[in-house]
CSV table of C-alpha atoms in Angstrom, one decimal:
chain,number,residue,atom,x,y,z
A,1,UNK,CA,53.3,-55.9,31.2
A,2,UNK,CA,56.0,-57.7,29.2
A,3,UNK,CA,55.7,-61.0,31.4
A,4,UNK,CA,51.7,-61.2,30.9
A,5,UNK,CA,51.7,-60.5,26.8
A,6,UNK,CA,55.0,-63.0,26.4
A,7,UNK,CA,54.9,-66.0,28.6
A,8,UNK,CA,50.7,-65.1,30.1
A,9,UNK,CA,49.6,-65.3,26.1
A,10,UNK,CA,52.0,-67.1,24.6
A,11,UNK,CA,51.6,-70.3,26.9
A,12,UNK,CA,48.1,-70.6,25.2
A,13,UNK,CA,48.7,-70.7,21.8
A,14,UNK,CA,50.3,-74.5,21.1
A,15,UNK,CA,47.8,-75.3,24.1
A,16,UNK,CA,45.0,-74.2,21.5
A,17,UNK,CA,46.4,-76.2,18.8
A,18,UNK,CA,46.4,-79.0,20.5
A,19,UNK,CA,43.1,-79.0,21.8
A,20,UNK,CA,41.0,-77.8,18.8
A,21,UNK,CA,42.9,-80.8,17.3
A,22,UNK,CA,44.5,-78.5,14.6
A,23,UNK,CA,48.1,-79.6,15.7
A,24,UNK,CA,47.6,-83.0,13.9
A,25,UNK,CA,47.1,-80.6,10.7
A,26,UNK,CA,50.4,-78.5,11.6
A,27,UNK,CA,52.1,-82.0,11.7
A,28,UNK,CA,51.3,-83.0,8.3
A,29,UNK,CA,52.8,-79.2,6.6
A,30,UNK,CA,55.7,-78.8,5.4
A,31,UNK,CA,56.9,-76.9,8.2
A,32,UNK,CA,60.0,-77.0,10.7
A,33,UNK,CA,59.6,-76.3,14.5
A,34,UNK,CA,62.0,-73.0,14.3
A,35,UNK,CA,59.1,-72.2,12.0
A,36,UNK,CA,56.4,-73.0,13.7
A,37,UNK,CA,58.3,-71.2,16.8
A,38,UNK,CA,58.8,-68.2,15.0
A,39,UNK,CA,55.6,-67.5,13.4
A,40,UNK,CA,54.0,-68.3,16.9
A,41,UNK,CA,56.0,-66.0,18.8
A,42,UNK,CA,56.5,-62.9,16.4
A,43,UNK,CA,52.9,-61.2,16.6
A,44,UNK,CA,53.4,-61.5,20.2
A,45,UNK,CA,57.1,-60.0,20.2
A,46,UNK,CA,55.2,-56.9,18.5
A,47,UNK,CA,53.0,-56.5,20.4
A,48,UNK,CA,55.4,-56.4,23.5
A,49,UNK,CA,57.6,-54.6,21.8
A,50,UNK,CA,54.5,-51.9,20.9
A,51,UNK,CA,53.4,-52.1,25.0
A,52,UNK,CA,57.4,-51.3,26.0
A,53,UNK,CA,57.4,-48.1,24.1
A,54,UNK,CA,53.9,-46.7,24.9
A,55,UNK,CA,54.9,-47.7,28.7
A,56,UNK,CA,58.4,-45.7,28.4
A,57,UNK,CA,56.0,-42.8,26.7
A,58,UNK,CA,53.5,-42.8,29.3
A,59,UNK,CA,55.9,-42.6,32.1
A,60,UNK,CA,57.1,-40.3,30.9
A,61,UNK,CA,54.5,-37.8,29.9
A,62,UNK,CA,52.2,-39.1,33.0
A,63,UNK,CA,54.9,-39.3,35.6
A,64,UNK,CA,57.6,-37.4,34.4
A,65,UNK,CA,59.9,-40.3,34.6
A,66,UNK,CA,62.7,-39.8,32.4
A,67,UNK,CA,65.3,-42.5,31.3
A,68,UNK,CA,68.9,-40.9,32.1
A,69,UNK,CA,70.6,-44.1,30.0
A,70,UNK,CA,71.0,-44.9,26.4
A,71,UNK,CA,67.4,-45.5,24.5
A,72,UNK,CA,68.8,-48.1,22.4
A,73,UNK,CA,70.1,-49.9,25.3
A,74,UNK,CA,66.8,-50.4,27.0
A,75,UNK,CA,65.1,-51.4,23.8
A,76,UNK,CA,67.7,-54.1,23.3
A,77,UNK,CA,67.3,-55.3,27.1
A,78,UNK,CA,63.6,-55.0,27.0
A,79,UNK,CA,63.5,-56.9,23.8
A,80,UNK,CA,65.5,-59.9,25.1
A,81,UNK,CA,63.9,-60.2,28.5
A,82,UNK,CA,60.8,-60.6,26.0
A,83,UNK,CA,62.2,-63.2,24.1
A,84,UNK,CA,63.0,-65.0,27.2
A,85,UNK,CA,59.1,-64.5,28.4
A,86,UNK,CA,57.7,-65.4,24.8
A,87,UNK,CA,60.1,-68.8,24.7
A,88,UNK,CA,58.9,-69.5,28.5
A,89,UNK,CA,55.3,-69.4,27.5
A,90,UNK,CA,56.1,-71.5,24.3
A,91,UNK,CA,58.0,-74.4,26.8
A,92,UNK,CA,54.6,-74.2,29.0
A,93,UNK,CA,52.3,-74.8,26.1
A,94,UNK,CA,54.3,-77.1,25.0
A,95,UNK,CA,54.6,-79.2,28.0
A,96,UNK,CA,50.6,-78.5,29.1
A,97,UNK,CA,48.7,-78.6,26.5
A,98,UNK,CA,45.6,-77.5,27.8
A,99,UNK,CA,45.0,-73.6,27.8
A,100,UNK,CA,43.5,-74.0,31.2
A,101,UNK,CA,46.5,-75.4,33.0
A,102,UNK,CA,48.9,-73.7,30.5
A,103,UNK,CA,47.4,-70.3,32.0
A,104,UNK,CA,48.1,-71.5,35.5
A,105,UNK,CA,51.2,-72.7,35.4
A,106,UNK,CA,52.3,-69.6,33.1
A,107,UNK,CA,51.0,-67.2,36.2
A,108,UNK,CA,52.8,-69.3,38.9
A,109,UNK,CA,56.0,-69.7,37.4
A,110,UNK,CA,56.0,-66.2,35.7
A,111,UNK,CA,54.1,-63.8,36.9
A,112,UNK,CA,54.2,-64.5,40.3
A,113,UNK,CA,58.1,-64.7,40.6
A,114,UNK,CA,58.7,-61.3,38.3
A,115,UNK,CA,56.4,-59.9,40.9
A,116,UNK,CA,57.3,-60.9,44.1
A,117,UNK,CA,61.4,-62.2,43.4
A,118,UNK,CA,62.9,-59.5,41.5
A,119,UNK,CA,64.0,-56.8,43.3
A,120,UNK,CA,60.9,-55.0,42.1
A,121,UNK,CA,58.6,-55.2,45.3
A,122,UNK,CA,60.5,-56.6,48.1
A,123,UNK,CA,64.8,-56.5,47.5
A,124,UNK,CA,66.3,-59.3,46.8
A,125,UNK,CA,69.0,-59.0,49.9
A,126,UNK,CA,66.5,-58.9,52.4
A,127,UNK,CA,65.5,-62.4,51.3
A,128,UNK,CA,66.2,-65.6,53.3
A,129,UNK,CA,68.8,-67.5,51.7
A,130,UNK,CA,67.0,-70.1,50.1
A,131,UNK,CA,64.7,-67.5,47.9
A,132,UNK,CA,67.8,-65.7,47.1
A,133,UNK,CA,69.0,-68.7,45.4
A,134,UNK,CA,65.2,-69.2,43.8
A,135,UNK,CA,65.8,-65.8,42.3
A,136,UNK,CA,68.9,-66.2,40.5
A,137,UNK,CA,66.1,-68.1,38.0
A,138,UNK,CA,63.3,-65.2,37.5
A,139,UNK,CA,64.4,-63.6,34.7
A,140,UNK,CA,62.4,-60.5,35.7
A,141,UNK,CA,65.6,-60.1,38.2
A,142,UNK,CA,68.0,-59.2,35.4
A,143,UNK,CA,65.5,-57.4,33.6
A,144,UNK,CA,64.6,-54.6,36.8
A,145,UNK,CA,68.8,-54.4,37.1
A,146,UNK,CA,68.4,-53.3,33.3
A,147,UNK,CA,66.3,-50.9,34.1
A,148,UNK,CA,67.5,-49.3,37.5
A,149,UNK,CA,70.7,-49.4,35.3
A,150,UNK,CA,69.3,-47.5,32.3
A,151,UNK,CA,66.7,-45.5,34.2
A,152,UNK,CA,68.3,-44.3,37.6
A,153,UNK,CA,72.1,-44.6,37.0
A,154,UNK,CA,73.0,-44.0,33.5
A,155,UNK,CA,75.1,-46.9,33.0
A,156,UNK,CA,76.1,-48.4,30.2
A,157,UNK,CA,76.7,-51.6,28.3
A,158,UNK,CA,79.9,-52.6,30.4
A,159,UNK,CA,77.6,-52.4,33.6
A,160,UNK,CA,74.6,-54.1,32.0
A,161,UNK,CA,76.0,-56.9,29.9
A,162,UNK,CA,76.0,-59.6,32.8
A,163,UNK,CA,72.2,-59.1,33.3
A,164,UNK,CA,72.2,-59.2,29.8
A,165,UNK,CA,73.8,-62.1,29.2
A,166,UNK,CA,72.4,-64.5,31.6
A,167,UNK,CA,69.0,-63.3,30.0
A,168,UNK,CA,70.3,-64.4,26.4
A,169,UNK,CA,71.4,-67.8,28.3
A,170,UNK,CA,68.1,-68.3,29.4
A,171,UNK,CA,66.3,-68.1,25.9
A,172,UNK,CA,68.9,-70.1,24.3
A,173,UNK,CA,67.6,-72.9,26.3
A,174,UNK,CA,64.8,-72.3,26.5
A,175,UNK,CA,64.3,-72.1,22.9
A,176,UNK,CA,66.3,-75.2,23.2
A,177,UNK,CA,63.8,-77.2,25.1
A,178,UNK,CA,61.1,-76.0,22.3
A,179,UNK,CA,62.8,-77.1,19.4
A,180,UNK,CA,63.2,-80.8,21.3
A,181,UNK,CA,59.6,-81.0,22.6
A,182,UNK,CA,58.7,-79.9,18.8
A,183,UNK,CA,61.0,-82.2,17.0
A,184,UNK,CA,59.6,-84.7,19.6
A,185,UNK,CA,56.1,-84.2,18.2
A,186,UNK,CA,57.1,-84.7,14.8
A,187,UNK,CA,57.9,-81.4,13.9
């Protein structure tokens, strides 16, 4: 859910800009590429944000899955695992700039991976070699040791702060790359 509304939705919004030709019109504002960034990604952070909490509710009225670790800790891991899909799907429109091709490459390189490389569906040690290595990229990895973390073991922050901080790694450059494909624009 988080990987489809941040990097799924995201990757089409700069896409759209450029191919409705309103991009040229961005250009000419007043405006920065951190803000341009921001106000981009934002609605969609709230709305992930909004989908984390009614899927924690659900699986928990539905299923009767109950989180045995901190609250506060899951919402901070959730929320950075989203910023890392929301800047992901901001590099892809970026780099694309076509909403059909941004929505393709956003599924291969996100979707598919969180899916099928993160210890989610198949483990991770039962991998061959090579796609273990693959996997210490899919951010989706850290994100499901958050959760087993939080949900099944009760750990805490001095457990989780490796996942966590690889996962802040990853949208610092992402964002990174944004802000220079932006500034490279003429933002």
């Amino acid at each position: 859910i988080i990987m489809i509304v941040g990097a799924i939705l995201t990757s089409l919004i700069i896409a759209r800009e450029y191919e409705n030709g309103t991009m040229e019109t961005i250009k000419s504002m007043p405006i920065r590429a951190g803000e341009l960034l921001l106000g981009k990604a934002f609605p969609y952070f709230l709305i992930g944000l909004a989908n984390i909490l009614i899927a924690i509710l659900l699986g928990q009225l539905l299923f009767g899955i109950v989180m045995k670790g901190n609250f506060w800790l899951m919402i901070m891991g959730a929320s950075l695992y989203l910023c890392v899909a929301l800047s992901l799907g901001l590099w892809i429109s970026n780099v694309t700039k076509s909403q059909l091709m941004a929505n393709q490459v956003a599924i291969l390189t996100t979707y598919l991976p969180s899916l099928l490389l993160s210890n989610f569906v198949f483990p991770v040690i039962n991998m061959p070699a090579f796609l273990q290595i693959i996997t210490l990229f899919v951010p989706a990895k850290y994100f499901i040791d958050i959760l087993s973390g939080i949900y099944l073991r009760n750990v805490g922050f001095a457990y989780l702060w490796p996942s966590m901080l690889v996962l802040l790694v990853m949208f610092i450059v992402l964002t990174f790359f944004n802000f220079r494909l932006l500034r490279k624009e003429g933002l």
